Short mmCIF file of C-alpha atoms and ligand atoms in Angstrom, two decimals:
data_model
loop_
_atom_site.label_atom_id
_atom_site.label_comp_id
_atom_site.label_asym_id
_atom_site.label_seq_id
_atom_site.Cartn_x
_atom_site.Cartn_y
_atom_site.Cartn_z
CA MET A 1 65.72 -115.14 -173.48
CA ARG A 2 68.15 -113.56 -175.89
CA GLN A 3 68.08 -109.79 -176.34
CA LYS A 4 66.85 -108.77 -179.76
CA ILE A 5 68.59 -106.02 -181.71
CA LEU A 6 67.24 -104.17 -184.73
CA VAL A 7 69.96 -103.52 -187.30
CA SER A 8 69.08 -101.03 -190.03
CA GLY A 9 71.16 -101.56 -193.15
CA GLY A 10 72.14 -104.98 -191.83
CA ALA A 11 72.80 -106.35 -195.33
CA GLY A 12 75.38 -103.65 -196.10
CA TYR A 13 79.11 -103.93 -195.72
CA ILE A 14 79.36 -102.71 -192.12
CA GLY A 15 75.93 -103.98 -191.10
CA SER A 16 76.54 -107.57 -192.25
CA HIS A 17 79.84 -107.91 -190.40
CA THR A 18 78.24 -106.36 -187.34
CA CYS A 19 75.37 -108.87 -187.50
CA VAL A 20 77.91 -111.72 -187.44
CA GLU A 21 79.47 -110.25 -184.32
CA LEU A 22 76.09 -109.64 -182.64
CA LEU A 23 75.01 -113.23 -183.27
CA ALA A 24 78.34 -114.51 -181.93
CA ALA A 25 77.79 -112.39 -178.82
CA GLY A 26 74.44 -114.11 -178.24
CA TYR A 27 71.99 -111.48 -179.50
CA ASP A 28 69.06 -112.17 -181.80
CA VAL A 29 69.16 -109.99 -184.87
CA VAL A 30 66.38 -108.45 -186.93
CA VAL A 31 67.48 -106.61 -190.06
CA VAL A 32 65.63 -103.91 -191.96
CA ASP A 33 67.19 -102.98 -195.27
CA ASN A 34 65.86 -101.51 -198.49
CA PHE A 35 68.49 -103.50 -200.43
CA SER A 36 69.23 -100.45 -202.56
CA ASN A 37 72.91 -101.23 -202.34
CA SER A 38 72.89 -104.82 -201.02
CA LYS A 39 71.21 -108.17 -201.49
CA PRO A 40 69.25 -110.52 -199.24
CA ALA A 41 71.83 -113.22 -200.14
CA VAL A 42 74.21 -111.42 -197.80
CA LEU A 43 72.02 -112.40 -194.87
CA ASP A 44 72.09 -116.08 -195.86
CA ARG A 45 75.85 -115.85 -195.68
CA VAL A 46 75.66 -114.15 -192.27
CA SER A 47 73.41 -116.99 -191.03
CA ARG A 48 75.84 -119.55 -192.43
CA ILE A 49 78.77 -118.02 -190.57
CA ALA A 50 76.82 -117.65 -187.32
CA GLY A 51 74.93 -120.96 -187.52
CA ARG A 52 71.77 -119.02 -186.62
CA ASP A 53 68.99 -117.36 -188.54
CA VAL A 54 68.63 -113.65 -189.14
CA THR A 55 65.09 -112.31 -189.46
CA TRP A 56 64.93 -109.63 -192.12
CA TYR A 57 62.46 -107.27 -193.75
CA GLU A 58 62.74 -105.31 -196.95
CA VAL A 59 61.87 -101.92 -195.57
CA ASP A 60 62.86 -98.41 -196.50
CA LEU A 61 63.18 -96.59 -193.19
CA ARG A 62 61.22 -93.63 -194.56
CA ASP A 63 58.19 -95.91 -194.94
CA LYS A 64 56.59 -95.24 -191.55
CA SER A 65 53.90 -97.90 -191.75
CA ALA A 66 56.31 -100.65 -192.87
CA LEU A 67 58.60 -99.73 -190.00
CA ALA A 68 55.68 -99.68 -187.58
CA ARG A 69 54.79 -103.25 -188.61
CA VAL A 70 58.32 -104.40 -187.75
CA PHE A 71 58.18 -102.69 -184.35
CA ALA A 72 54.77 -104.25 -183.73
CA GLN A 73 56.13 -107.75 -184.29
CA HIS A 74 59.22 -107.58 -182.10
CA THR A 75 60.41 -106.25 -178.79
CA PHE A 76 63.86 -104.79 -179.26
CA SER A 77 66.47 -104.10 -176.63
CA GLY A 78 68.35 -101.69 -178.87
CA VAL A 79 68.91 -100.40 -182.38
CA LEU A 80 72.07 -100.26 -184.48
CA HIS A 81 71.42 -97.72 -187.19
CA CYS A 82 73.81 -98.55 -190.04
CA ALA A 83 71.50 -97.80 -192.98
CA GLY A 84 72.49 -94.99 -195.27
CA VAL A 85 73.99 -93.99 -198.58
CA LYS A 86 77.68 -93.18 -198.66
CA ALA A 87 79.14 -92.33 -202.07
CA ILE A 88 80.81 -88.97 -201.59
CA ASP A 89 80.73 -87.87 -205.24
CA GLU A 90 77.16 -89.06 -205.80
CA ALA A 91 76.13 -87.04 -202.75
CA GLN A 92 77.51 -83.87 -204.32
CA ARG A 93 75.35 -84.47 -207.42
CA PHE A 94 72.20 -85.64 -205.61
CA PRO A 95 72.14 -83.88 -202.24
CA LEU A 96 68.42 -84.39 -201.75
CA LYS A 97 68.78 -88.16 -202.06
CA TYR A 98 71.46 -88.04 -199.37
CA TYR A 99 69.41 -85.94 -196.98
CA GLN A 100 66.42 -88.21 -197.56
CA HIS A 101 68.24 -91.50 -197.03
CA ASN A 102 70.55 -90.34 -194.27
CA LEU A 103 68.65 -87.64 -192.40
CA GLU A 104 64.94 -88.23 -193.10
CA ALA A 105 65.30 -92.00 -192.66
CA SER A 106 67.02 -91.45 -189.30
CA LEU A 107 64.18 -89.21 -188.14
CA THR A 108 61.59 -91.84 -189.01
CA LEU A 109 63.53 -94.51 -187.18
CA ILE A 110 63.99 -92.33 -184.10
CA GLU A 111 60.28 -91.51 -184.14
CA ALA A 112 59.36 -95.19 -184.26
CA MET A 113 61.74 -95.88 -181.38
CA THR A 114 60.16 -93.06 -179.37
CA GLN A 115 56.68 -94.44 -179.97
CA HIS A 116 57.78 -97.82 -178.63
CA GLY A 117 59.63 -96.45 -175.62
CA LEU A 118 62.92 -97.71 -177.02
CA ARG A 119 65.81 -95.38 -176.24
CA ARG A 120 68.99 -97.32 -176.90
CA LEU A 121 70.66 -96.43 -180.14
CA VAL A 122 74.06 -96.84 -181.78
CA PHE A 123 74.49 -94.60 -184.81
CA SER A 124 76.93 -95.08 -187.71
CA SER A 125 78.59 -91.75 -188.29
CA SER A 126 81.77 -90.94 -190.13
CA ALA A 127 85.13 -89.27 -189.64
CA THR A 128 84.19 -87.07 -192.59
CA VAL A 129 82.20 -84.93 -190.13
CA TYR A 130 85.49 -83.35 -189.03
CA GLY A 131 86.59 -81.77 -192.30
CA GLU A 132 89.78 -79.85 -192.77
CA ALA A 133 89.25 -77.57 -189.78
CA ALA A 134 90.35 -80.30 -187.37
CA ARG A 135 93.92 -81.07 -186.35
CA VAL A 136 95.29 -84.57 -186.94
CA PRO A 137 94.92 -86.94 -185.15
CA TYR A 138 91.23 -86.14 -184.89
CA ARG A 139 89.88 -86.02 -181.35
CA GLU A 140 86.16 -86.27 -180.72
CA GLU A 141 86.10 -82.67 -179.46
CA ALA A 142 87.51 -81.32 -182.73
CA PRO A 143 85.27 -78.82 -184.51
CA LEU A 144 82.93 -80.33 -187.05
CA ALA A 145 83.18 -78.79 -190.50
CA PRO A 146 82.38 -81.42 -193.12
CA ASN A 147 83.25 -80.29 -196.63
CA THR A 148 80.87 -82.70 -198.39
CA VAL A 149 77.12 -83.26 -198.58
CA TYR A 150 77.67 -86.78 -197.26
CA GLY A 151 79.59 -85.49 -194.23
CA ARG A 152 76.94 -82.84 -193.58
CA SER A 153 74.15 -85.42 -193.74
CA LYS A 154 75.93 -87.40 -191.01
CA MET A 155 76.59 -84.29 -188.93
CA MET A 156 72.93 -83.32 -189.11
CA VAL A 157 71.89 -86.66 -187.64
CA GLU A 158 74.52 -86.23 -184.92
CA ASN A 159 72.98 -82.83 -184.13
CA VAL A 160 69.51 -84.35 -183.91
CA LEU A 161 70.78 -87.00 -181.51
CA GLN A 162 72.50 -84.39 -179.33
CA ASP A 163 69.27 -82.38 -179.14
CA LEU A 164 67.34 -85.52 -178.31
CA VAL A 165 69.56 -86.37 -175.34
CA GLN A 166 69.50 -82.74 -174.25
CA ALA A 167 65.69 -82.75 -174.21
CA ASP A 168 65.34 -86.21 -172.69
CA PRO A 169 68.35 -87.59 -170.80
CA SER A 170 66.77 -91.04 -170.64
CA TRP A 171 68.06 -91.68 -174.17
CA HIS A 172 71.10 -93.95 -174.38
CA ILE A 173 72.99 -93.08 -177.56
CA ALA A 174 76.41 -93.86 -178.98
CA ILE A 175 77.62 -92.07 -182.09
CA LEU A 176 80.42 -93.98 -183.79
CA ARG A 177 82.62 -92.02 -186.16
CA TYR A 178 84.17 -94.55 -188.50
CA PHE A 179 87.49 -93.96 -190.16
CA ASN A 180 88.20 -96.23 -193.19
CA PRO A 181 86.72 -99.71 -192.72
CA VAL A 182 88.35 -102.30 -194.98
CA GLY A 183 88.91 -106.07 -195.11
CA ALA A 184 86.34 -108.82 -194.79
CA HIS A 185 85.23 -111.63 -192.51
CA SER A 186 87.93 -114.32 -192.32
CA SER A 187 85.54 -116.95 -193.75
CA GLY A 188 85.61 -115.21 -197.14
CA LEU A 189 81.80 -115.45 -197.18
CA ILE A 190 81.02 -111.78 -196.69
CA GLY A 191 82.85 -108.63 -197.73
CA GLU A 192 82.52 -105.35 -199.54
CA ASP A 193 80.58 -105.59 -202.81
CA PRO A 194 80.33 -102.15 -204.38
CA SER A 195 78.22 -101.66 -207.48
CA GLY A 196 79.97 -100.22 -210.52
CA ILE A 197 83.55 -99.03 -210.41
CA PRO A 198 84.51 -98.76 -206.75
CA GLY A 199 85.13 -95.22 -205.55
CA ASN A 200 87.04 -96.32 -202.46
CA LEU A 201 90.64 -97.42 -202.44
CA MET A 202 90.49 -100.95 -201.07
CA PRO A 203 87.76 -102.43 -203.30
CA HIS A 204 89.47 -100.77 -206.25
CA ILE A 205 92.78 -102.47 -205.39
CA CYS A 206 90.91 -105.80 -204.97
CA GLN A 207 89.38 -105.49 -208.44
CA VAL A 208 92.73 -104.70 -210.03
CA ALA A 209 94.21 -107.76 -208.30
CA ILE A 210 91.46 -110.04 -209.61
CA GLY A 211 91.77 -108.59 -213.13
CA LYS A 212 88.38 -106.85 -213.31
CA LEU A 213 90.07 -103.46 -213.56
CA ASP A 214 93.32 -102.73 -215.37
CA GLU A 215 94.91 -100.35 -212.95
CA LEU A 216 94.55 -98.18 -209.90
CA ALA A 217 94.69 -94.42 -210.37
CA ILE A 218 96.46 -92.99 -207.33
CA PHE A 219 94.87 -89.63 -206.74
CA GLY A 220 97.76 -87.30 -206.02
CA HIS A 221 101.40 -88.04 -205.18
CA ASP A 222 102.43 -84.54 -204.21
CA TYR A 223 100.72 -84.37 -200.83
CA PRO A 224 102.79 -83.29 -197.82
CA THR A 225 102.98 -86.90 -196.61
CA PRO A 226 106.04 -89.20 -196.33
CA ASP A 227 105.60 -90.69 -199.84
CA GLY A 228 103.37 -87.98 -201.33
CA THR A 229 100.20 -90.10 -201.44
CA GLY A 230 97.13 -89.63 -199.25
CA VAL A 231 97.12 -91.03 -195.73
CA ARG A 232 94.07 -92.56 -194.03
CA ASP A 233 93.24 -94.62 -190.96
CA TYR A 234 92.26 -98.05 -192.30
CA LEU A 235 90.69 -100.45 -189.82
CA HIS A 236 89.51 -104.02 -190.23
CA VAL A 237 85.73 -104.24 -190.59
CA MET A 238 85.62 -107.00 -187.94
CA ASP A 239 87.37 -104.69 -185.48
CA LEU A 240 84.69 -102.16 -186.32
CA ALA A 241 81.99 -104.80 -185.81
CA GLU A 242 83.40 -105.60 -182.38
CA GLY A 243 83.31 -101.89 -181.59
CA HIS A 244 79.57 -101.88 -182.35
CA VAL A 245 78.89 -104.71 -179.94
CA LYS A 246 80.86 -102.93 -177.21
CA ALA A 247 79.00 -99.69 -177.93
CA LEU A 248 75.70 -101.55 -177.73
CA GLU A 249 76.67 -103.05 -174.37
CA TYR A 250 77.55 -99.54 -173.26
CA VAL A 251 74.19 -98.03 -174.22
CA CYS A 252 72.44 -100.92 -172.50
CA ARG A 253 74.19 -99.81 -169.28
CA GLU A 254 74.58 -96.04 -169.50
CA SER A 255 72.29 -93.20 -170.47
CA GLY A 256 73.28 -89.98 -172.22
CA LEU A 257 75.33 -89.43 -175.33
CA LEU A 258 78.70 -90.98 -176.10
CA THR A 259 80.60 -89.93 -179.21
CA LEU A 260 83.54 -92.06 -180.26
CA ASN A 261 86.06 -92.39 -183.02
CA LEU A 262 86.49 -95.92 -184.27
CA GLY A 263 89.84 -96.02 -186.01
CA ASN A 264 93.10 -97.78 -185.48
CA GLY A 265 94.88 -94.58 -184.56
CA ARG A 266 97.54 -94.50 -187.25
CA GLY A 267 97.64 -93.57 -190.90
CA TYR A 268 98.76 -95.54 -193.92
CA SER A 269 99.49 -94.10 -197.34
CA VAL A 270 97.95 -95.29 -200.59
CA LEU A 271 101.32 -96.76 -201.59
CA GLU A 272 101.62 -98.62 -198.28
CA MET A 273 98.18 -100.11 -198.92
CA VAL A 274 99.19 -101.17 -202.44
CA ARG A 275 102.40 -102.82 -201.19
CA ALA A 276 100.62 -104.63 -198.34
CA PHE A 277 98.00 -105.91 -200.75
CA GLU A 278 100.60 -107.07 -203.29
CA HIS A 279 102.22 -109.04 -200.50
CA ALA A 280 98.91 -110.62 -199.44
CA CYS A 281 97.81 -111.65 -202.93
CA SER A 282 101.25 -112.34 -204.43
CA ARG A 283 100.36 -110.29 -207.48
CA LYS A 284 101.42 -106.98 -208.87
CA ILE A 285 98.91 -104.12 -208.60
CA ASN A 286 99.25 -101.89 -211.65
CA TYR A 287 98.92 -98.26 -210.77
CA ARG A 288 99.52 -94.84 -212.26
CA TYR A 289 99.61 -91.43 -210.70
CA ALA A 290 96.62 -89.24 -211.42
CA PRO A 291 95.66 -85.72 -210.29
CA ARG A 292 94.34 -85.20 -206.79
CA ARG A 293 90.67 -85.99 -206.27
CA ALA A 294 88.60 -82.90 -205.53
CA GLY A 295 87.78 -82.53 -201.84
CA ASP A 296 90.42 -85.04 -200.63
CA LEU A 297 92.50 -84.17 -197.60
CA ALA A 298 96.20 -85.07 -197.51
CA SER A 299 96.16 -87.02 -194.29
CA TYR A 300 93.93 -87.87 -191.40
CA TYR A 301 93.60 -90.52 -188.76
CA ALA A 302 91.92 -91.02 -185.43
CA ASP A 303 92.88 -90.32 -181.92
CA ALA A 304 91.35 -93.64 -180.86
CA ARG A 305 92.04 -93.40 -177.14
CA ARG A 306 88.54 -92.62 -175.96
CA ALA A 307 87.07 -95.83 -177.41
CA ASN A 308 89.77 -97.72 -175.57
CA GLU A 309 89.19 -95.89 -172.29
CA VAL A 310 85.39 -96.04 -172.33
CA LEU A 311 84.68 -99.32 -174.14
CA GLY A 312 87.95 -101.18 -173.72
CA TRP A 313 87.99 -101.42 -177.52
CA ARG A 314 90.84 -101.07 -179.92
CA ALA A 315 91.48 -102.20 -183.47
CA HIS A 316 93.93 -105.07 -183.22
CA ARG A 317 94.03 -106.57 -186.73
CA ASP A 318 96.99 -105.33 -188.75
CA LEU A 319 97.42 -104.39 -192.40
CA SER A 320 98.52 -107.87 -193.37
CA GLU A 321 95.36 -109.43 -191.89
CA ILE A 322 93.23 -106.74 -193.51
CA CYS A 323 94.68 -107.45 -196.96
CA THR A 324 94.66 -111.23 -196.56
CA ASP A 325 90.97 -111.20 -195.58
CA ALA A 326 90.03 -108.72 -198.34
CA TRP A 327 91.83 -110.88 -200.90
CA ARG A 328 90.18 -114.09 -199.66
CA TRP A 329 86.75 -112.47 -200.08
CA GLN A 330 87.60 -111.06 -203.51
CA SER A 331 89.21 -114.23 -204.88
CA GLN A 332 86.42 -116.49 -203.61
CA ASN A 333 83.73 -114.11 -204.87
CA PRO A 334 85.08 -112.44 -208.01
CA GLU A 335 81.60 -111.20 -208.90
CA GLY A 336 80.65 -110.28 -205.34
CA TYR A 337 77.31 -111.69 -204.18
CA SER A 338 75.82 -112.12 -207.64
N1 UDP B 401 92.36 -93.27 -203.59
C1 UDP B 401 93.12 -93.43 -204.74
N2 UDP B 401 92.56 -94.07 -205.81
C2 UDP B 401 91.29 -94.58 -205.77
C3 UDP B 401 90.52 -94.41 -204.59
C4 UDP B 401 91.09 -93.74 -203.52
O1 UDP B 401 94.28 -93.00 -204.80
O2 UDP B 401 90.84 -95.15 -206.78
C5 UDP B 401 92.96 -92.59 -202.42
C6 UDP B 401 92.23 -91.34 -201.97
O3 UDP B 401 92.72 -90.20 -202.67
C7 UDP B 401 92.57 -91.32 -200.48
C8 UDP B 401 92.66 -92.79 -200.09
O4 UDP B 401 92.90 -93.49 -201.33
O5 UDP B 401 93.83 -90.74 -200.24
C9 UDP B 401 91.39 -93.35 -199.47
O6 UDP B 401 90.28 -93.06 -200.31
P1 UDP B 401 88.84 -93.66 -200.02
O7 UDP B 401 87.94 -93.13 -201.09
O8 UDP B 401 88.93 -95.13 -199.87
O9 UDP B 401 88.46 -93.06 -198.59
P2 UDP B 401 88.27 -91.53 -198.11
O10 UDP B 401 89.02 -90.64 -199.04
O11 UDP B 401 86.80 -91.31 -198.15
O12 UDP B 401 88.82 -91.49 -196.74
#
């Protein structure tokens, strides 16, 4: 009998790649997603890659009775909680939406797990929980001081999970703090499909390369970084997906709370990303320098040693593979999933 894993937000960018990896590792996968920022077609693609079906339900996690029906139909060995909303600027304008979809939804899911005696959880958090108070490279012990609503919504869930383990040590929880996931599955069948003009760097570069957007605005070139542009820790989404499977295996073995950075441990500048992408797609990426984006930090990247020590995980795909895979996805799916 295969172990069955519930993946919330399994049709999203991270969730879909993680489902592929879970299926490859021999798990059965059940997805709940409200499809607010994704499409069921994603899951057909996941099944195609894996050669196995994914059971899915259109469920908003805040809908207690819909969630209860899913729990009544399946016996899960663990939960990967990837569902959430993640646009930093939208969060500043609509904080309530972010607390509802990120915090309230998490509470409902945790409550349903409690009712079914299920205590193994992997939670998608974010490196934005650190904020500017932390020293680079960020270690997991660094003080949390998120400077955005989005970051605070993630930190609040982390706090809930810490309290949960404190009150009941039989919980098995891993909190994964993602740095900047980019790239796509090597099949070109699944990838990142943002709606509207992409706010993040990589999908924006992809859309300039394919001709959907005229140019990239590089936000700031006077940062105290080697070339003046912002530096981030970009990691391949399939490396991240592998990290989830390892974290799941960990929570199936160990109780308590484990908090981990998932990053590749080094930073790349915006210009380095542009150059690497130009090389991968053999096209020129038009860009211009624009003012800094409000709230952006100059440079941050992970201290990724703990994930390696505890899970034996590290990001091993390089920038060239990241860009080649992102370009394959974009060029084979110029309109995304639609
Ligand atoms: N960035 C940029 N132009 C864009 C989008 C992003 O210059 O259109 C820069 C941004 O200032 C940052 C880096 O690219 O230095 C990564 O931004 P992203 O939004 O992808 O991730 P985050 O800032 O949330 O880490």
